[in-house]
Amino acid sequence: MLLVKEDWIARAILHLVEKERYVMEGAGACPLAAIIGNLVPELKIKNVVCIMSGGNIDQITLTRCIDRGMSAEGRLVLFRVSDTTGCFYYV
């Protein structure tokens, strides 16, 4: 049994959505998360089949997982801008 961190699950869901065009719930993406997280390094040079199932994820949870995965990869930036005239000039 392997323990997979939630950030790796979010990265796996993000990868499946972006690269493979699959929508997968967290439990279904755990096998890919274990491989991406390098929890089983001896599988890195082998051909591996991951059984992933379960697309029971609602839109709000999917959006949160995508945001968390992008944040974990350093691809998400959040900033605040004051609500004054001309504030976007300095952004």
Coordinates of C-alpha atoms in Angstrom, one line a residue:
M1 CA 0.0 0.0 0.0
L2 CA 1.3 3.4 -0.9
L3 CA 0.4 6.8 0.6
V4 CA 0.0 9.5 -2.1
K5 CA -0.1 13.2 -1.1
E6 CA -3.0 15.3 -2.2
D7 CA -0.8 17.7 -4.2
W8 CA 0.3 14.7 -6.3
I9 CA -3.3 13.6 -6.8
A10 CA -4.2 17.2 -7.9
R11 CA -1.2 17.1 -10.4
A12 CA -2.4 13.7 -11.7
I13 CA -5.9 15.1 -12.3
L14 CA -4.5 18.2 -14.0
H15 CA -2.3 16.0 -16.2
L16 CA -5.2 13.8 -17.2
V17 CA -7.4 16.8 -18.0
E18 CA -4.7 18.7 -20.0
K19 CA -2.8 15.9 -21.8
E20 CA -5.2 13.0 -22.0
R21 CA -8.6 14.8 -22.0
Y22 CA -9.9 12.5 -19.2
V23 CA -11.9 13.7 -16.2
M24 CA -11.0 11.5 -13.3
E25 CA -11.9 11.7 -9.6
G26 CA -9.1 11.7 -6.9
A27 CA -9.3 8.0 -6.1
G28 CA -9.1 7.0 -9.7
A29 CA -6.1 9.2 -10.3
C30 CA -4.1 7.7 -7.4
P31 CA -2.2 5.2 -9.5
L32 CA -0.9 7.9 -11.8
A33 CA -0.1 10.2 -8.8
A34 CA 2.1 7.4 -7.3
I35 CA 4.0 7.2 -10.6
I36 CA 4.3 11.0 -11.0
G37 CA 5.4 11.3 -7.4
N38 CA 8.1 8.7 -8.0
L39 CA 6.9 6.5 -5.1
V40 CA 7.9 3.4 -7.0
P41 CA 11.2 4.4 -8.7
E42 CA 11.8 0.9 -10.1
L43 CA 8.8 1.4 -12.4
K44 CA 10.3 4.5 -14.0
I45 CA 12.1 2.5 -16.8
K46 CA 9.4 -0.1 -17.3
N47 CA 6.2 -0.3 -19.2
V48 CA 3.4 0.1 -16.7
V49 CA -0.4 -0.2 -16.9
C50 CA -2.4 1.8 -14.4
I51 CA -6.0 0.9 -13.8
M52 CA -7.8 4.2 -13.3
S53 CA -11.5 4.4 -12.9
G54 CA -14.1 6.8 -11.6
G55 CA -15.2 10.0 -13.1
N56 CA -17.6 10.9 -10.3
I57 CA -16.3 14.5 -9.7
D58 CA -18.4 17.6 -9.7
Q59 CA -17.4 20.8 -11.5
I60 CA -16.5 22.8 -8.4
T61 CA -14.2 20.0 -7.0
L62 CA -12.6 19.6 -10.5
T63 CA -11.9 23.3 -10.6
R64 CA -10.3 23.2 -7.2
C65 CA -8.1 20.2 -8.1
I66 CA -7.0 22.0 -11.3
D67 CA -6.1 25.1 -9.3
R68 CA -4.3 23.1 -6.7
G69 CA -2.4 21.2 -9.3
M70 CA -1.3 24.3 -11.1
S71 CA -0.3 25.9 -7.9
A72 CA 1.8 22.8 -6.9
E73 CA 3.6 23.1 -10.3
G74 CA 4.2 26.8 -9.9
R75 CA 1.9 27.7 -12.8
L76 CA -0.7 29.7 -10.8
V77 CA -0.2 33.3 -9.7
L78 CA -2.6 35.2 -7.5
F79 CA -2.4 38.9 -6.9
R80 CA -4.7 41.8 -5.8
V81 CA -5.3 45.0 -7.6
S82 CA -7.0 48.0 -5.9
D83 CA -10.3 49.2 -7.3
T84 CA -9.1 52.6 -8.4
T85 CA -9.0 54.4 -11.7
G86 CA -5.9 53.5 -13.7
C87 CA -4.8 50.7 -11.4
F88 CA -4.2 48.2 -14.3
Y89 CA -1.6 50.5 -15.8
Y90 CA 0.9 49.4 -13.2
V91 CA 0.1 45.6 -13.5

